[in-house]
Amino acid sequence: HSVVCEDESGIIAFLCAQLIPPGEVEILNLAVHPDHKRKGVATHLLNTLTAPTQHLDVRQSNAAGIAFYRKHGFRKVGHRRKYYSRPTEDAIMMTRQVNRS
Protein backbone atom coordinates (compact mmCIF):
# COMPACT_ATOMS: atom_id res chain seq x y z
CA HIS A 1 0.00 0.00 0.00
CA SER A 2 1.57 3.30 -1.06
CA VAL A 3 0.00 6.75 -1.03
CA VAL A 4 1.55 10.01 -2.21
CA CYS A 5 0.31 13.55 -1.48
CA GLU A 6 1.20 16.29 -3.93
CA ASP A 7 0.64 19.97 -4.37
CA GLU A 8 1.67 22.33 -7.16
CA SER A 9 5.32 22.08 -6.05
CA GLY A 10 5.42 18.26 -6.21
CA ILE A 11 5.38 15.44 -3.67
CA ILE A 12 4.85 16.72 -0.12
CA ALA A 13 4.26 13.42 1.74
CA PHE A 14 4.05 9.68 1.35
CA LEU A 15 3.07 6.54 3.21
CA CYS A 16 4.28 3.01 2.47
CA ALA A 17 2.74 0.06 4.26
CA GLN A 18 2.81 -3.70 3.98
CA LEU A 19 -0.42 -5.67 4.26
CA ILE A 20 -0.19 -8.61 6.64
CA PRO A 21 -3.20 -10.90 6.25
CA PRO A 22 -5.61 -11.21 7.87
CA GLY A 23 -6.59 -7.67 8.78
CA GLU A 24 -3.22 -6.20 9.70
CA VAL A 25 -0.84 -3.68 8.18
CA GLU A 26 2.71 -2.61 9.03
CA ILE A 27 3.57 1.02 8.33
CA LEU A 28 7.05 0.97 6.79
CA ASN A 29 7.49 4.69 6.19
CA LEU A 30 5.46 7.86 6.70
CA ALA A 31 7.14 11.12 5.77
CA VAL A 32 5.98 14.71 5.34
CA HIS A 33 8.07 17.55 3.88
CA PRO A 34 9.00 19.99 6.68
CA ASP A 35 7.09 22.85 5.00
CA HIS A 36 3.87 20.81 5.20
CA LYS A 37 4.05 19.40 8.73
CA ARG A 38 1.25 20.09 11.24
CA LYS A 39 -1.28 20.66 8.44
CA GLY A 40 -3.12 17.33 8.66
CA VAL A 41 -1.27 15.61 5.82
CA ALA A 42 0.09 12.73 7.94
CA THR A 43 -3.33 12.23 9.55
CA HIS A 44 -4.87 12.05 6.07
CA LEU A 45 -2.32 9.42 5.06
CA LEU A 46 -2.99 7.33 8.20
CA ASN A 47 -6.70 7.48 7.44
CA THR A 48 -6.12 5.75 4.09
CA LEU A 49 -5.30 2.54 5.96
CA THR A 50 -8.29 0.23 6.29
CA ALA A 51 -6.77 -2.70 8.21
CA PRO A 52 -8.15 -2.87 11.76
CA THR A 53 -4.74 -3.67 13.30
CA GLN A 54 -1.85 -1.34 12.46
CA HIS A 55 1.79 -1.69 13.51
CA LEU A 56 4.91 0.47 13.18
CA ASP A 57 8.39 1.08 14.54
CA VAL A 58 9.64 4.58 15.38
CA ARG A 59 13.05 5.83 16.48
CA GLN A 60 13.27 6.16 20.25
CA SER A 61 14.55 9.74 19.85
CA ASN A 62 11.65 10.79 17.60
CA ALA A 63 9.57 12.45 20.32
CA ALA A 64 7.39 14.33 17.80
CA GLY A 65 6.66 11.12 15.90
CA ILE A 66 5.85 9.18 19.06
CA ALA A 67 3.52 11.97 20.22
CA PHE A 68 1.81 12.03 16.80
CA TYR A 69 1.24 8.28 16.83
CA ARG A 70 -0.03 8.32 20.43
CA LYS A 71 -2.45 11.10 19.48
CA HIS A 72 -3.81 8.75 16.81
CA GLY A 73 -4.32 5.82 19.15
CA PHE A 74 -1.03 3.93 18.84
CA ARG A 75 0.32 2.36 22.01
CA LYS A 76 3.80 1.07 22.81
CA VAL A 77 3.88 -2.73 22.62
CA GLY A 78 7.60 -3.42 22.56
CA HIS A 79 11.16 -2.27 22.13
CA ARG A 80 13.79 -3.29 19.54
CA ARG A 81 17.38 -2.76 20.68
CA LYS A 82 19.76 -1.27 18.09
CA TYR A 83 17.11 -1.59 15.36
CA TYR A 84 18.18 1.48 13.39
CA SER A 85 21.58 2.32 11.96
CA ARG A 86 23.21 5.65 11.07
CA PRO A 87 23.01 6.36 13.91
CA THR A 88 22.46 3.17 15.83
CA GLU A 89 19.29 3.56 17.85
CA ASP A 90 16.53 1.57 19.49
CA ALA A 91 13.02 1.38 18.05
CA ILE A 92 9.72 1.71 19.85
CA MET A 93 7.17 -0.79 18.55
CA MET A 94 3.63 0.62 18.42
CA THR A 95 0.20 -0.78 17.50
CA ARG A 96 -3.33 0.54 17.23
CA GLN A 97 -6.73 -1.04 16.73
CA VAL A 98 -9.09 0.85 14.42
CA ASN A 99 -12.84 0.37 14.44
CA ARG A 100 -14.13 1.62 11.08
CA SER A 101 -17.80 0.67 11.61
mmCIF file of C-alpha atoms in Angstrom:
data_model
loop_
_atom_site.group_PDB
_atom_site.id
_atom_site.type_symbol
_atom_site.label_atom_id
_atom_site.label_comp_id
_atom_site.label_asym_id
_atom_site.label_seq_id
_atom_site.Cartn_x
_atom_site.Cartn_y
_atom_site.Cartn_z
ATOM 1 C CA HIS A 1 0.000 0.000 0.000
ATOM 2 C CA SER A 2 1.567 3.296 -1.065
ATOM 3 C CA VAL A 3 0.000 6.749 -1.031
ATOM 4 C CA VAL A 4 1.550 10.011 -2.213
ATOM 5 C CA CYS A 5 0.312 13.548 -1.475
ATOM 6 C CA GLU A 6 1.201 16.285 -3.935
ATOM 7 C CA ASP A 7 0.637 19.975 -4.374
ATOM 8 C CA GLU A 8 1.673 22.333 -7.163
ATOM 9 C CA SER A 9 5.318 22.077 -6.053
ATOM 10 C CA GLY A 10 5.421 18.263 -6.212
ATOM 11 C CA ILE A 11 5.380 15.443 -3.667
ATOM 12 C CA ILE A 12 4.853 16.716 -0.125
ATOM 13 C CA ALA A 13 4.262 13.424 1.740
ATOM 14 C CA PHE A 14 4.054 9.677 1.351
ATOM 15 C CA LEU A 15 3.070 6.541 3.209
ATOM 16 C CA CYS A 16 4.279 3.013 2.472
ATOM 17 C CA ALA A 17 2.735 0.057 4.258
ATOM 18 C CA GLN A 18 2.807 -3.704 3.979
ATOM 19 C CA LEU A 19 -0.417 -5.668 4.257
ATOM 20 C CA ILE A 20 -0.192 -8.608 6.641
ATOM 21 C CA PRO A 21 -3.205 -10.900 6.254
ATOM 22 C CA PRO A 22 -5.608 -11.214 7.874
ATOM 23 C CA GLY A 23 -6.589 -7.669 8.776
ATOM 24 C CA GLU A 24 -3.221 -6.201 9.698
ATOM 25 C CA VAL A 25 -0.838 -3.678 8.179
ATOM 26 C CA GLU A 26 2.706 -2.612 9.030
ATOM 27 C CA ILE A 27 3.574 1.022 8.335
ATOM 28 C CA LEU A 28 7.045 0.971 6.789
ATOM 29 C CA ASN A 29 7.485 4.693 6.192
ATOM 30 C CA LEU A 30 5.462 7.861 6.705
ATOM 31 C CA ALA A 31 7.139 11.123 5.771
ATOM 32 C CA VAL A 32 5.980 14.710 5.341
ATOM 33 C CA HIS A 33 8.067 17.547 3.880
ATOM 34 C CA PRO A 34 9.004 19.992 6.679
ATOM 35 C CA ASP A 35 7.086 22.850 4.996
ATOM 36 C CA HIS A 36 3.870 20.812 5.202
ATOM 37 C CA LYS A 37 4.050 19.402 8.732
ATOM 38 C CA ARG A 38 1.255 20.094 11.238
ATOM 39 C CA LYS A 39 -1.282 20.659 8.435
ATOM 40 C CA GLY A 40 -3.118 17.331 8.664
ATOM 41 C CA VAL A 41 -1.275 15.608 5.819
ATOM 42 C CA ALA A 42 0.087 12.729 7.944
ATOM 43 C CA THR A 43 -3.334 12.234 9.547
ATOM 44 C CA HIS A 44 -4.870 12.046 6.074
ATOM 45 C CA LEU A 45 -2.324 9.417 5.064
ATOM 46 C CA LEU A 46 -2.995 7.329 8.204
ATOM 47 C CA ASN A 47 -6.703 7.477 7.438
ATOM 48 C CA THR A 48 -6.125 5.746 4.087
ATOM 49 C CA LEU A 49 -5.302 2.543 5.958
ATOM 50 C CA THR A 50 -8.288 0.227 6.294
ATOM 51 C CA ALA A 51 -6.775 -2.701 8.211
ATOM 52 C CA PRO A 52 -8.149 -2.867 11.764
ATOM 53 C CA THR A 53 -4.742 -3.672 13.300
ATOM 54 C CA GLN A 54 -1.850 -1.344 12.458
ATOM 55 C CA HIS A 55 1.791 -1.690 13.509
ATOM 56 C CA LEU A 56 4.909 0.468 13.178
ATOM 57 C CA ASP A 57 8.391 1.084 14.544
ATOM 58 C CA VAL A 58 9.641 4.575 15.383
ATOM 59 C CA ARG A 59 13.054 5.828 16.485
ATOM 60 C CA GLN A 60 13.265 6.158 20.247
ATOM 61 C CA SER A 61 14.553 9.741 19.854
ATOM 62 C CA ASN A 62 11.654 10.793 17.600
ATOM 63 C CA ALA A 63 9.569 12.453 20.316
ATOM 64 C CA ALA A 64 7.390 14.325 17.795
ATOM 65 C CA GLY A 65 6.665 11.118 15.896
ATOM 66 C CA ILE A 66 5.855 9.177 19.056
ATOM 67 C CA ALA A 67 3.524 11.969 20.217
ATOM 68 C CA PHE A 68 1.811 12.027 16.800
ATOM 69 C CA TYR A 69 1.237 8.277 16.828
ATOM 70 C CA ARG A 70 -0.025 8.321 20.431
ATOM 71 C CA LYS A 71 -2.454 11.100 19.481
ATOM 72 C CA HIS A 72 -3.805 8.754 16.812
ATOM 73 C CA GLY A 73 -4.317 5.824 19.146
ATOM 74 C CA PHE A 74 -1.035 3.933 18.836
ATOM 75 C CA ARG A 75 0.324 2.364 22.014
ATOM 76 C CA LYS A 76 3.804 1.072 22.807
ATOM 77 C CA VAL A 77 3.877 -2.726 22.617
ATOM 78 C CA GLY A 78 7.600 -3.419 22.559
ATOM 79 C CA HIS A 79 11.163 -2.273 22.125
ATOM 80 C CA ARG A 80 13.787 -3.292 19.541
ATOM 81 C CA ARG A 81 17.377 -2.761 20.676
ATOM 82 C CA LYS A 82 19.761 -1.269 18.087
ATOM 83 C CA TYR A 83 17.106 -1.589 15.362
ATOM 84 C CA TYR A 84 18.182 1.484 13.386
ATOM 85 C CA SER A 85 21.585 2.316 11.956
ATOM 86 C CA ARG A 86 23.212 5.647 11.070
ATOM 87 C CA PRO A 87 23.014 6.365 13.909
ATOM 88 C CA THR A 88 22.460 3.169 15.833
ATOM 89 C CA GLU A 89 19.291 3.555 17.848
ATOM 90 C CA ASP A 90 16.526 1.569 19.485
ATOM 91 C CA ALA A 91 13.019 1.382 18.050
ATOM 92 C CA ILE A 92 9.723 1.714 19.854
ATOM 93 C CA MET A 93 7.168 -0.790 18.548
ATOM 94 C CA MET A 94 3.633 0.619 18.420
ATOM 95 C CA THR A 95 0.199 -0.775 17.500
ATOM 96 C CA ARG A 96 -3.325 0.536 17.230
ATOM 97 C CA GLN A 97 -6.726 -1.037 16.732
ATOM 98 C CA VAL A 98 -9.087 0.851 14.424
ATOM 99 C CA ASN A 99 -12.836 0.369 14.438
ATOM 100 C CA ARG A 100 -14.131 1.624 11.076
ATOM 101 C CA SER A 101 -17.795 0.672 11.613
#
